[in-house]
mmCIF file with all atom_site columns, C-alpha atoms in Angstrom:
data_model
loop_
_atom_site.group_PDB
_atom_site.id
_atom_site.type_symbol
_atom_site.label_atom_id
_atom_site.label_alt_id
_atom_site.label_comp_id
_atom_site.label_asym_id
_atom_site.label_entity_id
_atom_site.label_seq_id
_atom_site.pdbx_PDB_ins_code
_atom_site.Cartn_x
_atom_site.Cartn_y
_atom_site.Cartn_z
_atom_site.occupancy
_atom_site.B_iso_or_equiv
_atom_site.pdbx_formal_charge
_atom_site.auth_seq_id
_atom_site.auth_comp_id
_atom_site.auth_asym_id
_atom_site.auth_atom_id
_atom_site.pdbx_PDB_model_num
ATOM 1   C CA . GLU A 1 1   ? 31.998 -51.808 -18.778 1.00 0.00 ? 184 GLU A CA 1
ATOM 2   C CA . ASP A 1 2   ? 32.074 -53.134 -22.341 1.00 0.00 ? 185 ASP A CA 1
ATOM 3   C CA . GLN A 1 3   ? 28.733 -53.139 -24.155 1.00 0.00 ? 186 GLN A CA 1
ATOM 4   C CA . VAL A 1 4   ? 27.497 -54.450 -27.490 1.00 0.00 ? 187 VAL A CA 1
ATOM 5   C CA . THR A 1 5   ? 24.151 -53.667 -29.094 1.00 0.00 ? 188 THR A CA 1
ATOM 6   C CA . GLN A 1 6   ? 22.800 -54.959 -32.382 1.00 0.00 ? 189 GLN A CA 1
ATOM 7   C CA . SER A 1 7   ? 20.118 -53.654 -34.702 1.00 0.00 ? 190 SER A CA 1
ATOM 8   C CA . PRO A 1 8   ? 17.646 -54.432 -35.966 1.00 0.00 ? 191 PRO A CA 1
ATOM 9   C CA . GLU A 1 9   ? 16.463 -57.143 -33.581 1.00 0.00 ? 192 GLU A CA 1
ATOM 10  C CA . ALA A 1 10  ? 14.866 -58.963 -36.528 1.00 0.00 ? 193 ALA A CA 1
ATOM 11  C CA . LEU A 1 11  ? 15.011 -58.460 -40.295 1.00 0.00 ? 194 LEU A CA 1
ATOM 12  C CA . ARG A 1 12  ? 12.977 -60.013 -43.065 1.00 0.00 ? 195 ARG A CA 1
ATOM 13  C CA . LEU A 1 13  ? 14.297 -59.788 -46.614 1.00 0.00 ? 196 LEU A CA 1
ATOM 14  C CA . GLN A 1 14  ? 13.171 -61.071 -49.945 1.00 0.00 ? 197 GLN A CA 1
ATOM 15  C CA . GLU A 1 15  ? 15.662 -63.300 -51.732 1.00 0.00 ? 198 GLU A CA 1
ATOM 16  C CA . GLY A 1 16  ? 18.103 -61.033 -53.562 1.00 0.00 ? 199 GLY A CA 1
ATOM 17  C CA . GLU A 1 17  ? 17.319 -57.959 -51.440 1.00 0.00 ? 200 GLU A CA 1
ATOM 18  C CA . SER A 1 18  ? 20.635 -56.717 -50.037 1.00 0.00 ? 201 SER A CA 1
ATOM 19  C CA . SER A 1 19  ? 20.838 -55.140 -46.585 1.00 0.00 ? 202 SER A CA 1
ATOM 20  C CA . SER A 1 20  ? 23.107 -54.506 -43.590 1.00 0.00 ? 203 SER A CA 1
ATOM 21  C CA . LEU A 1 21  ? 23.127 -55.508 -39.938 1.00 0.00 ? 204 LEU A CA 1
ATOM 22  C CA . ASN A 1 22  ? 24.578 -53.147 -37.355 1.00 0.00 ? 205 ASN A CA 1
ATOM 23  C CA . CYS A 1 23  ? 26.728 -53.860 -34.294 1.00 0.00 ? 206 CYS A CA 1
ATOM 24  C CA . SER A 1 24  ? 27.523 -50.891 -32.038 1.00 0.00 ? 207 SER A CA 1
ATOM 25  C CA . TYR A 1 25  ? 30.074 -51.282 -29.289 1.00 0.00 ? 208 TYR A CA 1
ATOM 26  C CA . THR A 1 26  ? 31.589 -49.497 -26.327 1.00 0.00 ? 209 THR A CA 1
ATOM 27  C CA . VAL A 1 27  ? 34.847 -51.071 -25.221 1.00 0.00 ? 210 VAL A CA 1
ATOM 28  C CA . SER A 1 28  ? 37.910 -50.032 -23.263 1.00 0.00 ? 211 SER A CA 1
ATOM 29  C CA . GLY A 1 29  ? 40.570 -50.953 -25.804 1.00 0.00 ? 212 GLY A CA 1
ATOM 30  C CA . LEU A 1 30  ? 39.273 -53.094 -28.659 1.00 0.00 ? 213 LEU A CA 1
ATOM 31  C CA . ARG A 1 31  ? 41.406 -56.150 -29.308 1.00 0.00 ? 214 ARG A CA 1
ATOM 32  C CA . GLY A 1 32  ? 39.009 -57.693 -31.818 1.00 0.00 ? 215 GLY A CA 1
ATOM 33  C CA . LEU A 1 33  ? 35.410 -57.739 -33.049 1.00 0.00 ? 216 LEU A CA 1
ATOM 34  C CA . PHE A 1 34  ? 33.843 -61.013 -34.139 1.00 0.00 ? 217 PHE A CA 1
ATOM 35  C CA . TRP A 1 35  ? 30.819 -62.025 -36.174 1.00 0.00 ? 218 TRP A CA 1
ATOM 36  C CA . TYR A 1 36  ? 29.088 -65.383 -35.766 1.00 0.00 ? 219 TYR A CA 1
ATOM 37  C CA . ARG A 1 37  ? 26.162 -67.115 -37.422 1.00 0.00 ? 220 ARG A CA 1
ATOM 38  C CA . GLN A 1 38  ? 23.836 -69.263 -35.319 1.00 0.00 ? 221 GLN A CA 1
ATOM 39  C CA . ASP A 1 39  ? 21.240 -71.635 -36.743 1.00 0.00 ? 222 ASP A CA 1
ATOM 40  C CA . PRO A 1 40  ? 18.340 -72.755 -34.500 1.00 0.00 ? 223 PRO A CA 1
ATOM 41  C CA . GLY A 1 41  ? 19.383 -75.450 -32.055 1.00 0.00 ? 224 GLY A CA 1
ATOM 42  C CA . LYS A 1 42  ? 23.074 -75.229 -32.975 1.00 0.00 ? 225 LYS A CA 1
ATOM 43  C CA . GLY A 1 43  ? 26.197 -73.601 -31.637 1.00 0.00 ? 226 GLY A CA 1
ATOM 44  C CA . PRO A 1 44  ? 27.389 -70.287 -33.134 1.00 0.00 ? 227 PRO A CA 1
ATOM 45  C CA . GLU A 1 45  ? 29.632 -70.634 -36.177 1.00 0.00 ? 228 GLU A CA 1
ATOM 46  C CA . PHE A 1 46  ? 32.590 -68.263 -36.375 1.00 0.00 ? 229 PHE A CA 1
ATOM 47  C CA . LEU A 1 47  ? 32.583 -65.988 -39.450 1.00 0.00 ? 230 LEU A CA 1
ATOM 48  C CA . PHE A 1 48  ? 35.032 -63.075 -39.130 1.00 0.00 ? 231 PHE A CA 1
ATOM 49  C CA . THR A 1 49  ? 37.508 -61.267 -36.912 1.00 0.00 ? 232 THR A CA 1
ATOM 50  C CA . LEU A 1 50  ? 38.093 -57.539 -37.433 1.00 0.00 ? 233 LEU A CA 1
ATOM 51  C CA . TYR A 1 51  ? 40.932 -55.803 -35.623 1.00 0.00 ? 234 TYR A CA 1
ATOM 52  C CA . SER A 1 52  ? 40.978 -52.115 -36.541 1.00 0.00 ? 235 SER A CA 1
ATOM 53  C CA . ALA A 1 53  ? 38.865 -49.353 -38.064 1.00 0.00 ? 236 ALA A CA 1
ATOM 54  C CA . GLY A 1 54  ? 38.744 -49.490 -41.823 1.00 0.00 ? 237 GLY A CA 1
ATOM 55  C CA . GLU A 1 55  ? 39.251 -53.238 -42.016 1.00 0.00 ? 238 GLU A CA 1
ATOM 56  C CA . GLU A 1 56  ? 36.934 -55.352 -44.202 1.00 0.00 ? 239 GLU A CA 1
ATOM 57  C CA . LYS A 1 57  ? 36.488 -59.119 -44.519 1.00 0.00 ? 240 LYS A CA 1
ATOM 58  C CA . GLU A 1 58  ? 34.411 -61.025 -47.065 1.00 0.00 ? 241 GLU A CA 1
ATOM 59  C CA . LYS A 1 59  ? 32.994 -64.511 -47.312 1.00 0.00 ? 242 LYS A CA 1
ATOM 60  C CA . GLU A 1 60  ? 30.597 -65.435 -50.104 1.00 0.00 ? 243 GLU A CA 1
ATOM 61  C CA . ARG A 1 61  ? 27.631 -63.015 -49.815 1.00 0.00 ? 244 ARG A CA 1
ATOM 62  C CA . LEU A 1 62  ? 28.800 -61.541 -46.513 1.00 0.00 ? 245 LEU A CA 1
ATOM 63  C CA . LYS A 1 63  ? 31.089 -58.570 -45.947 1.00 0.00 ? 246 LYS A CA 1
ATOM 64  C CA . ALA A 1 64  ? 32.004 -57.239 -42.518 1.00 0.00 ? 247 ALA A CA 1
ATOM 65  C CA . THR A 1 65  ? 33.341 -53.736 -41.957 1.00 0.00 ? 248 THR A CA 1
ATOM 66  C CA . LEU A 1 66  ? 34.582 -51.932 -38.862 1.00 0.00 ? 249 LEU A CA 1
ATOM 67  C CA . THR A 1 67  ? 34.668 -48.317 -37.678 1.00 0.00 ? 250 THR A CA 1
ATOM 68  C CA . LYS A 1 68  ? 35.740 -46.960 -34.304 1.00 0.00 ? 251 LYS A CA 1
ATOM 69  C CA . LYS A 1 69  ? 32.220 -47.311 -32.887 1.00 0.00 ? 252 LYS A CA 1
ATOM 70  C CA . GLU A 1 70  ? 30.409 -49.925 -34.950 1.00 0.00 ? 253 GLU A CA 1
ATOM 71  C CA . SER A 1 71  ? 30.583 -52.791 -37.357 1.00 0.00 ? 254 SER A CA 1
ATOM 72  C CA . PHE A 1 72  ? 28.322 -53.660 -40.250 1.00 0.00 ? 255 PHE A CA 1
ATOM 73  C CA . LEU A 1 73  ? 27.577 -57.038 -41.747 1.00 0.00 ? 256 LEU A CA 1
ATOM 74  C CA . HIS A 1 74  ? 26.517 -56.454 -45.345 1.00 0.00 ? 257 HIS A CA 1
ATOM 75  C CA . ILE A 1 75  ? 24.547 -59.222 -47.035 1.00 0.00 ? 258 ILE A CA 1
ATOM 76  C CA . THR A 1 76  ? 24.509 -59.033 -50.811 1.00 0.00 ? 259 THR A CA 1
ATOM 77  C CA . ALA A 1 77  ? 21.750 -60.793 -52.760 1.00 0.00 ? 260 ALA A CA 1
ATOM 78  C CA . PRO A 1 78  ? 20.821 -63.068 -49.850 1.00 0.00 ? 261 PRO A CA 1
ATOM 79  C CA . LYS A 1 79  ? 19.415 -66.555 -50.298 1.00 0.00 ? 262 LYS A CA 1
ATOM 80  C CA . PRO A 1 80  ? 17.005 -68.421 -47.989 1.00 0.00 ? 263 PRO A CA 1
ATOM 81  C CA . GLU A 1 81  ? 19.940 -70.442 -46.625 1.00 0.00 ? 264 GLU A CA 1
ATOM 82  C CA . ASP A 1 82  ? 21.372 -67.208 -45.178 1.00 0.00 ? 265 ASP A CA 1
ATOM 83  C CA . SER A 1 83  ? 18.488 -67.170 -42.680 1.00 0.00 ? 266 SER A CA 1
ATOM 84  C CA . ALA A 1 84  ? 19.972 -67.368 -39.180 1.00 0.00 ? 267 ALA A CA 1
ATOM 85  C CA . THR A 1 85  ? 20.766 -65.271 -36.123 1.00 0.00 ? 268 THR A CA 1
ATOM 86  C CA . TYR A 1 86  ? 23.911 -63.200 -36.558 1.00 0.00 ? 269 TYR A CA 1
ATOM 87  C CA . LEU A 1 87  ? 25.865 -62.442 -33.389 1.00 0.00 ? 270 LEU A CA 1
ATOM 88  C CA . CYS A 1 88  ? 28.496 -59.782 -32.846 1.00 0.00 ? 271 CYS A CA 1
ATOM 89  C CA . ALA A 1 89  ? 31.056 -59.931 -30.027 1.00 0.00 ? 272 ALA A CA 1
ATOM 90  C CA . VAL A 1 90  ? 34.043 -57.913 -28.843 1.00 0.00 ? 273 VAL A CA 1
ATOM 91  C CA . ILE A 1 91  ? 37.127 -58.672 -26.792 1.00 0.00 ? 274 ILE A CA 1
ATOM 92  C CA . ASP A 1 92  ? 39.209 -56.046 -25.012 1.00 0.00 ? 275 ASP A CA 1
ATOM 93  C CA . TYR A 1 93  ? 42.817 -56.132 -23.903 1.00 0.00 ? 276 TYR A CA 1
ATOM 94  C CA . GLY A 1 94  ? 41.707 -57.306 -20.460 1.00 0.00 ? 277 GLY A CA 1
ATOM 95  C CA . GLN A 1 95  ? 40.399 -60.513 -22.088 1.00 0.00 ? 278 GLN A CA 1
ATOM 96  C CA . ASN A 1 96  ? 36.790 -59.482 -21.437 1.00 0.00 ? 279 ASN A CA 1
ATOM 97  C CA . PHE A 1 97  ? 34.571 -61.046 -24.107 1.00 0.00 ? 280 PHE A CA 1
ATOM 98  C CA . VAL A 1 98  ? 31.053 -59.603 -24.623 1.00 0.00 ? 281 VAL A CA 1
ATOM 99  C CA . PHE A 1 99  ? 28.335 -60.823 -26.984 1.00 0.00 ? 282 PHE A CA 1
ATOM 100 C CA . GLY A 1 100 ? 25.553 -58.740 -28.454 1.00 0.00 ? 283 GLY A CA 1
ATOM 101 C CA . PRO A 1 101 ? 21.955 -59.996 -28.411 1.00 0.00 ? 284 PRO A CA 1
ATOM 102 C CA . GLY A 1 102 ? 21.945 -60.868 -32.112 1.00 0.00 ? 285 GLY A CA 1
ATOM 103 C CA . THR A 1 103 ? 19.882 -60.070 -35.209 1.00 0.00 ? 286 THR A CA 1
ATOM 104 C CA . ARG A 1 104 ? 17.446 -62.699 -36.489 1.00 0.00 ? 287 ARG A CA 1
ATOM 105 C CA . LEU A 1 105 ? 17.544 -62.684 -40.277 1.00 0.00 ? 288 LEU A CA 1
ATOM 106 C CA . SER A 1 106 ? 14.849 -64.308 -42.383 1.00 0.00 ? 289 SER A CA 1
ATOM 107 C CA . VAL A 1 107 ? 15.266 -64.472 -46.156 1.00 0.00 ? 290 VAL A CA 1
ATOM 108 C CA . LEU A 1 108 ? 12.071 -65.340 -47.959 1.00 0.00 ? 291 LEU A CA 1
ATOM 109 C CA . PRO A 1 109 ? 12.115 -67.121 -51.358 1.00 0.00 ? 292 PRO A CA 1
ATOM 110 C CA . ASP F 2 1   ? 39.181 -83.156 -37.429 1.00 0.00 ? 253 ASP F CA 1
ATOM 111 C CA . GLY F 2 2   ? 39.755 -80.524 -34.763 1.00 0.00 ? 254 GLY F CA 1
ATOM 112 C CA . GLY F 2 3   ? 36.760 -79.303 -32.892 1.00 0.00 ? 255 GLY F CA 1
ATOM 113 C CA . ILE F 2 4   ? 34.616 -79.175 -29.783 1.00 0.00 ? 256 ILE F CA 1
ATOM 114 C CA . THR F 2 5   ? 32.237 -81.914 -28.777 1.00 0.00 ? 257 THR F CA 1
ATOM 115 C CA . GLN F 2 6   ? 29.430 -81.720 -26.259 1.00 0.00 ? 258 GLN F CA 1
ATOM 116 C CA . SER F 2 7   ? 27.395 -84.563 -24.867 1.00 0.00 ? 259 SER F CA 1
ATOM 117 C CA . PRO F 2 8   ? 24.680 -85.455 -24.547 1.00 0.00 ? 260 PRO F CA 1
ATOM 118 C CA . LYS F 2 9   ? 22.747 -83.491 -27.174 1.00 0.00 ? 261 LYS F CA 1
ATOM 119 C CA . TYR F 2 10  ? 19.557 -83.709 -25.101 1.00 0.00 ? 262 TYR F CA 1
ATOM 120 C CA . LEU F 2 11  ? 19.354 -84.188 -21.338 1.00 0.00 ? 263 LEU F CA 1
ATOM 121 C CA . PHE F 2 12  ? 16.383 -84.511 -19.029 1.00 0.00 ? 264 PHE F CA 1
ATOM 122 C CA . ARG F 2 13  ? 16.633 -83.836 -15.322 1.00 0.00 ? 265 ARG F CA 1
ATOM 123 C CA . LYS F 2 14  ? 14.238 -84.501 -12.515 1.00 0.00 ? 266 LYS F CA 1
ATOM 124 C CA . GLU F 2 15  ? 13.872 -81.868 -9.841  1.00 0.00 ? 267 GLU F CA 1
ATOM 125 C CA . GLY F 2 16  ? 16.500 -82.256 -7.117  1.00 0.00 ? 268 GLY F CA 1
ATOM 126 C CA . GLN F 2 17  ? 19.024 -84.035 -9.345  1.00 0.00 ? 269 GLN F CA 1
ATOM 127 C CA . ASN F 2 18  ? 22.502 -82.931 -10.277 1.00 0.00 ? 270 ASN F CA 1
ATOM 128 C CA . VAL F 2 19  ? 23.494 -83.485 -13.890 1.00 0.00 ? 271 VAL F CA 1
ATOM 129 C CA . THR F 2 20  ? 26.834 -83.103 -15.657 1.00 0.00 ? 272 THR F CA 1
ATOM 130 C CA . LEU F 2 21  ? 27.318 -81.818 -19.197 1.00 0.00 ? 273 LEU F CA 1
ATOM 131 C CA . SER F 2 22  ? 30.445 -82.873 -21.026 1.00 0.00 ? 274 SER F CA 1
ATOM 132 C CA . CYS F 2 23  ? 32.680 -80.632 -23.153 1.00 0.00 ? 275 CYS F CA 1
ATOM 133 C CA . GLU F 2 24  ? 35.845 -81.816 -24.882 1.00 0.00 ? 276 GLU F CA 1
ATOM 134 C CA . GLN F 2 25  ? 38.109 -79.968 -27.318 1.00 0.00 ? 277 GLN F CA 1
ATOM 135 C CA . ASN F 2 26  ? 41.088 -81.109 -29.415 1.00 0.00 ? 278 ASN F CA 1
ATOM 136 C CA . LEU F 2 27  ? 42.070 -77.650 -30.662 1.00 0.00 ? 279 LEU F CA 1
ATOM 137 C CA . ASN F 2 28  ? 44.853 -77.327 -28.068 1.00 0.00 ? 280 ASN F CA 1
ATOM 138 C CA . HIS F 2 29  ? 43.122 -74.209 -26.742 1.00 0.00 ? 281 HIS F CA 1
ATOM 139 C CA . ASP F 2 30  ? 44.013 -72.924 -23.293 1.00 0.00 ? 282 ASP F CA 1
ATOM 140 C CA . ALA F 2 31  ? 40.710 -71.207 -22.509 1.00 0.00 ? 283 ALA F CA 1
ATOM 141 C CA . MET F 2 32  ? 37.269 -72.798 -22.234 1.00 0.00 ? 284 MET F CA 1
ATOM 142 C CA . TYR F 2 33  ? 33.860 -71.321 -21.496 1.00 0.00 ? 285 TYR F CA 1
ATOM 143 C CA . TRP F 2 34  ? 30.293 -72.287 -20.616 1.00 0.00 ? 286 TRP F CA 1
ATOM 144 C CA . TYR F 2 35  ? 27.313 -70.228 -21.724 1.00 0.00 ? 287 TYR F CA 1
ATOM 145 C CA . ARG F 2 36  ? 23.600 -70.505 -21.182 1.00 0.00 ? 288 ARG F CA 1
ATOM 146 C CA . GLN F 2 37  ? 21.126 -69.459 -23.887 1.00 0.00 ? 289 GLN F CA 1
ATOM 147 C CA . ASP F 2 38  ? 17.406 -69.110 -23.230 1.00 0.00 ? 290 ASP F CA 1
ATOM 148 C CA . PRO F 2 39  ? 14.835 -68.907 -26.060 1.00 0.00 ? 291 PRO F CA 1
ATOM 149 C CA . GLY F 2 40  ? 15.151 -65.621 -27.917 1.00 0.00 ? 292 GLY F CA 1
ATOM 150 C CA . GLN F 2 41  ? 17.913 -64.486 -25.574 1.00 0.00 ? 293 GLN F CA 1
ATOM 151 C CA . GLY F 2 42  ? 21.590 -63.792 -25.935 1.00 0.00 ? 294 GLY F CA 1
ATOM 152 C CA . LEU F 2 43  ? 24.481 -65.785 -24.505 1.00 0.00 ? 295 LEU F CA 1
ATOM 153 C CA . ARG F 2 44  ? 25.167 -65.497 -20.777 1.00 0.00 ? 296 ARG F CA 1
ATOM 154 C CA . LEU F 2 45  ? 28.518 -66.576 -19.344 1.00 0.00 ? 297 LEU F CA 1
ATOM 155 C CA . ILE F 2 46  ? 28.396 -69.171 -16.561 1.00 0.00 ? 298 ILE F CA 1
ATOM 156 C CA . TYR F 2 47  ? 32.063 -70.064 -15.951 1.00 0.00 ? 299 TYR F CA 1
ATOM 157 C CA . TYR F 2 48  ? 35.353 -69.803 -17.789 1.00 0.00 ? 300 TYR F CA 1
ATOM 158 C CA . SER F 2 49  ? 38.817 -71.265 -17.410 1.00 0.00 ? 301 SER F CA 1
ATOM 159 C CA . GLN F 2 50  ? 42.033 -69.881 -18.856 1.00 0.00 ? 302 GLN F CA 1
ATOM 160 C CA . ILE F 2 51  ? 44.317 -72.612 -17.566 1.00 0.00 ? 303 ILE F CA 1
ATOM 161 C CA . VAL F 2 52  ? 44.150 -76.108 -16.125 1.00 0.00 ? 304 VAL F CA 1
ATOM 162 C CA . ASN F 2 53  ? 43.095 -76.274 -12.461 1.00 0.00 ? 305 ASN F CA 1
ATOM 163 C CA . ASP F 2 54  ? 41.834 -72.698 -12.489 1.00 0.00 ? 306 ASP F CA 1
ATOM 164 C CA . PHE F 2 55  ? 38.416 -71.260 -13.335 1.00 0.00 ? 307 PHE F CA 1
ATOM 165 C CA . GLN F 2 56  ? 36.424 -68.104 -12.743 1.00 0.00 ? 308 GLN F CA 1
ATOM 166 C CA . LYS F 2 57  ? 32.742 -67.338 -12.230 1.00 0.00 ? 309 LYS F CA 1
ATOM 167 C CA . GLY F 2 58  ? 30.874 -65.607 -14.998 1.00 0.00 ? 310 GLY F CA 1
ATOM 168 C CA . ASP F 2 59  ? 27.707 -63.562 -14.763 1.00 0.00 ? 311 ASP F CA 1
ATOM 169 C CA . ILE F 2 60  ? 25.336 -66.373 -13.730 1.00 0.00 ? 312 ILE F CA 1
ATOM 170 C CA . ALA F 2 61  ? 27.431 -68.950 -11.829 1.00 0.00 ? 313 ALA F CA 1
ATOM 171 C CA . GLU F 2 62  ? 24.967 -69.625 -8.996  1.00 0.00 ? 314 GLU F CA 1
ATOM 172 C CA . GLY F 2 63  ? 23.718 -73.208 -9.055  1.00 0.00 ? 315 GLY F CA 1
ATOM 173 C CA . TYR F 2 64  ? 26.508 -74.408 -11.368 1.00 0.00 ? 316 TYR F CA 1
ATOM 174 C CA . SER F 2 65  ? 29.954 -75.916 -10.794 1.00 0.00 ? 317 SER F CA 1
ATOM 175 C CA . VAL F 2 66  ? 32.880 -76.798 -13.072 1.00 0.00 ? 318 VAL F CA 1
ATOM 176 C CA . SER F 2 67  ? 36.252 -78.496 -13.006 1.00 0.00 ? 319 SER F CA 1
ATOM 177 C CA . ARG F 2 68  ? 39.301 -78.229 -15.276 1.00 0.00 ? 320 ARG F CA 1
ATOM 178 C CA . GLU F 2 69  ? 41.552 -81.179 -14.530 1.00 0.00 ? 321 GLU F CA 1
ATOM 179 C CA . LYS F 2 70  ? 42.695 -81.582 -18.138 1.00 0.00 ? 322 LYS F CA 1
ATOM 180 C CA . LYS F 2 71  ? 43.332 -79.036 -20.855 1.00 0.00 ? 323 LYS F CA 1
ATOM 181 C CA . GLU F 2 72  ? 40.915 -80.827 -23.188 1.00 0.00 ? 324 GLU F CA 1
ATOM 182 C CA . SER F 2 73  ? 37.968 -81.127 -20.834 1.00 0.00 ? 325 SER F CA 1
ATOM 183 C CA . PHE F 2 74  ? 35.689 -78.664 -19.016 1.00 0.00 ? 326 PHE F CA 1
ATOM 184 C CA . PRO F 2 75  ? 32.582 -80.408 -17.601 1.00 0.00 ? 327 PRO F CA 1
ATOM 185 C CA . LEU F 2 76  ? 29.681 -78.397 -16.210 1.00 0.00 ? 328 LEU F CA 1
ATOM 186 C CA . THR F 2 77  ? 27.496 -79.670 -13.354 1.00 0.00 ? 329 THR F CA 1
ATOM 187 C CA . VAL F 2 78  ? 24.024 -78.229 -13.000 1.00 0.00 ? 330 VAL F CA 1
ATOM 188 C CA . THR F 2 79  ? 23.151 -78.654 -9.350  1.00 0.00 ? 331 THR F CA 1
ATOM 189 C CA . SER F 2 80  ? 19.781 -78.849 -7.636  1.00 0.00 ? 332 SER F CA 1
ATOM 190 C CA . ALA F 2 81  ? 20.429 -75.311 -6.400  1.00 0.00 ? 333 ALA F CA 1
ATOM 191 C CA . GLN F 2 82  ? 19.831 -74.003 -9.938  1.00 0.00 ? 334 GLN F CA 1
ATOM 192 C CA . LYS F 2 83  ? 16.121 -73.280 -9.808  1.00 0.00 ? 335 LYS F CA 1
ATOM 193 C CA . ASN F 2 84  ? 15.470 -72.740 -13.498 1.00 0.00 ? 336 ASN F CA 1
ATOM 194 C CA . PRO F 2 85  ? 17.954 -74.920 -15.393 1.00 0.00 ? 337 PRO F CA 1
ATOM 195 C CA . THR F 2 86  ? 15.924 -75.548 -18.559 1.00 0.00 ? 338 THR F CA 1
ATOM 196 C CA . ALA F 2 87  ? 18.019 -73.941 -21.323 1.00 0.00 ? 339 ALA F CA 1
ATOM 197 C CA . PHE F 2 88  ? 20.457 -74.537 -24.172 1.00 0.00 ? 340 PHE F CA 1
ATOM 198 C CA . TYR F 2 89  ? 24.050 -74.877 -22.894 1.00 0.00 ? 341 TYR F CA 1
ATOM 199 C CA . LEU F 2 90  ? 27.000 -74.007 -25.091 1.00 0.00 ? 342 LEU F CA 1
ATOM 200 C CA . CYS F 2 91  ? 30.663 -74.748 -24.516 1.00 0.00 ? 343 CYS F CA 1
ATOM 201 C CA . ALA F 2 92  ? 33.375 -72.774 -26.283 1.00 0.00 ? 344 ALA F CA 1
ATOM 202 C CA . SER F 2 93  ? 37.157 -72.640 -26.399 1.00 0.00 ? 345 SER F CA 1
ATOM 203 C CA . SER F 2 94  ? 39.746 -70.127 -27.542 1.00 0.00 ? 346 SER F CA 1
ATOM 204 C CA . ALA F 2 95  ? 43.472 -69.720 -27.869 1.00 0.00 ? 347 ALA F CA 1
ATOM 205 C CA . TYR F 2 96  ? 44.659 -67.515 -25.017 1.00 0.00 ? 348 TYR F CA 1
ATOM 206 C CA . PRO F 2 97  ? 45.564 -64.177 -26.638 1.00 0.00 ? 349 PRO F CA 1
ATOM 207 C CA . LYS F 2 98  ? 48.535 -63.419 -24.377 1.00 0.00 ? 350 LYS F CA 1
ATOM 208 C CA . THR F 2 99  ? 50.308 -66.632 -25.345 1.00 0.00 ? 351 THR F CA 1
ATOM 209 C CA . SER F 2 100 ? 49.052 -67.287 -28.862 1.00 0.00 ? 352 SER F CA 1
ATOM 210 C CA . GLY F 2 101 ? 48.871 -63.872 -30.454 1.00 0.00 ? 353 GLY F CA 1
ATOM 211 C CA . ALA F 2 102 ? 45.330 -64.675 -31.558 1.00 0.00 ? 354 ALA F CA 1
ATOM 212 C CA . ALA F 2 103 ? 42.522 -62.195 -30.996 1.00 0.00 ? 355 ALA F CA 1
ATOM 213 C CA . GLY F 2 104 ? 40.746 -64.651 -28.743 1.00 0.00 ? 356 GLY F CA 1
ATOM 214 C CA . GLU F 2 105 ? 37.941 -65.724 -31.040 1.00 0.00 ? 357 GLU F CA 1
ATOM 215 C CA . GLN F 2 106 ? 35.813 -68.401 -29.417 1.00 0.00 ? 358 GLN F CA 1
ATOM 216 C CA . PHE F 2 107 ? 34.786 -71.582 -31.184 1.00 0.00 ? 359 PHE F CA 1
ATOM 217 C CA . PHE F 2 108 ? 31.627 -73.337 -30.082 1.00 0.00 ? 360 PHE F CA 1
ATOM 218 C CA . GLY F 2 109 ? 30.400 -76.869 -29.667 1.00 0.00 ? 361 GLY F CA 1
ATOM 219 C CA . PRO F 2 110 ? 26.984 -78.052 -30.895 1.00 0.00 ? 362 PRO F CA 1
ATOM 220 C CA . GLY F 2 111 ? 25.263 -77.478 -27.537 1.00 0.00 ? 363 GLY F CA 1
ATOM 221 C CA . THR F 2 112 ? 23.281 -79.511 -25.002 1.00 0.00 ? 364 THR F CA 1
ATOM 222 C CA . ARG F 2 113 ? 19.584 -78.879 -24.471 1.00 0.00 ? 365 ARG F CA 1
ATOM 223 C CA . LEU F 2 114 ? 18.652 -79.496 -20.838 1.00 0.00 ? 366 LEU F CA 1
ATOM 224 C CA . THR F 2 115 ? 15.027 -79.914 -19.819 1.00 0.00 ? 367 THR F CA 1
ATOM 225 C CA . VAL F 2 116 ? 13.727 -80.245 -16.276 1.00 0.00 ? 368 VAL F CA 1
ATOM 226 C CA . LEU F 2 117 ? 10.829 -82.668 -15.944 1.00 0.00 ? 369 LEU F CA 1
#
């Protein structure tokens, strides 16, 4: 059975303090790994798809990387508006889609 | 603009009532999904549909029903059999990987918050 865990559960950063969020996965044949951002009371917003180990994607202050067992979401010089819950999800070749529990990020001014 | 719409944004239900949540997409996606999210919790899959007139139960289907009569629409009914329906409901859609070549990333609507009075 596919599984996704995320750490830490919650993270508080000062504005400008870079850090990384972790997504560890166990999947029978990874078709893709996805990162989403969710603001309170809203639907998740799609950020990235990663397909294979070694791949990297960037968007503004965010960079997602992928290894064979985990993915990292690096946040460089975060701003308060980056505060949100970040969700990781995987899909396997059997079309099974599994979400992780998320990391709640707070960036303090 | 292409996207997913959900209505209403807020919904109040009395005990014993059935209520229906609407989800419409104009992304031409084959697959659609319903999730439930409780405060501080992750997403739990209720039902999904990969093609019109066909749908499958997810992890927490009891007390819910769906229909998929049109590609664009996937309404969710919360029945009186669902004993604890107060939650945030999210609808999503995706291109079906086998036919589109996409990875299957899901795109979400804005959500409906259901409260039982």
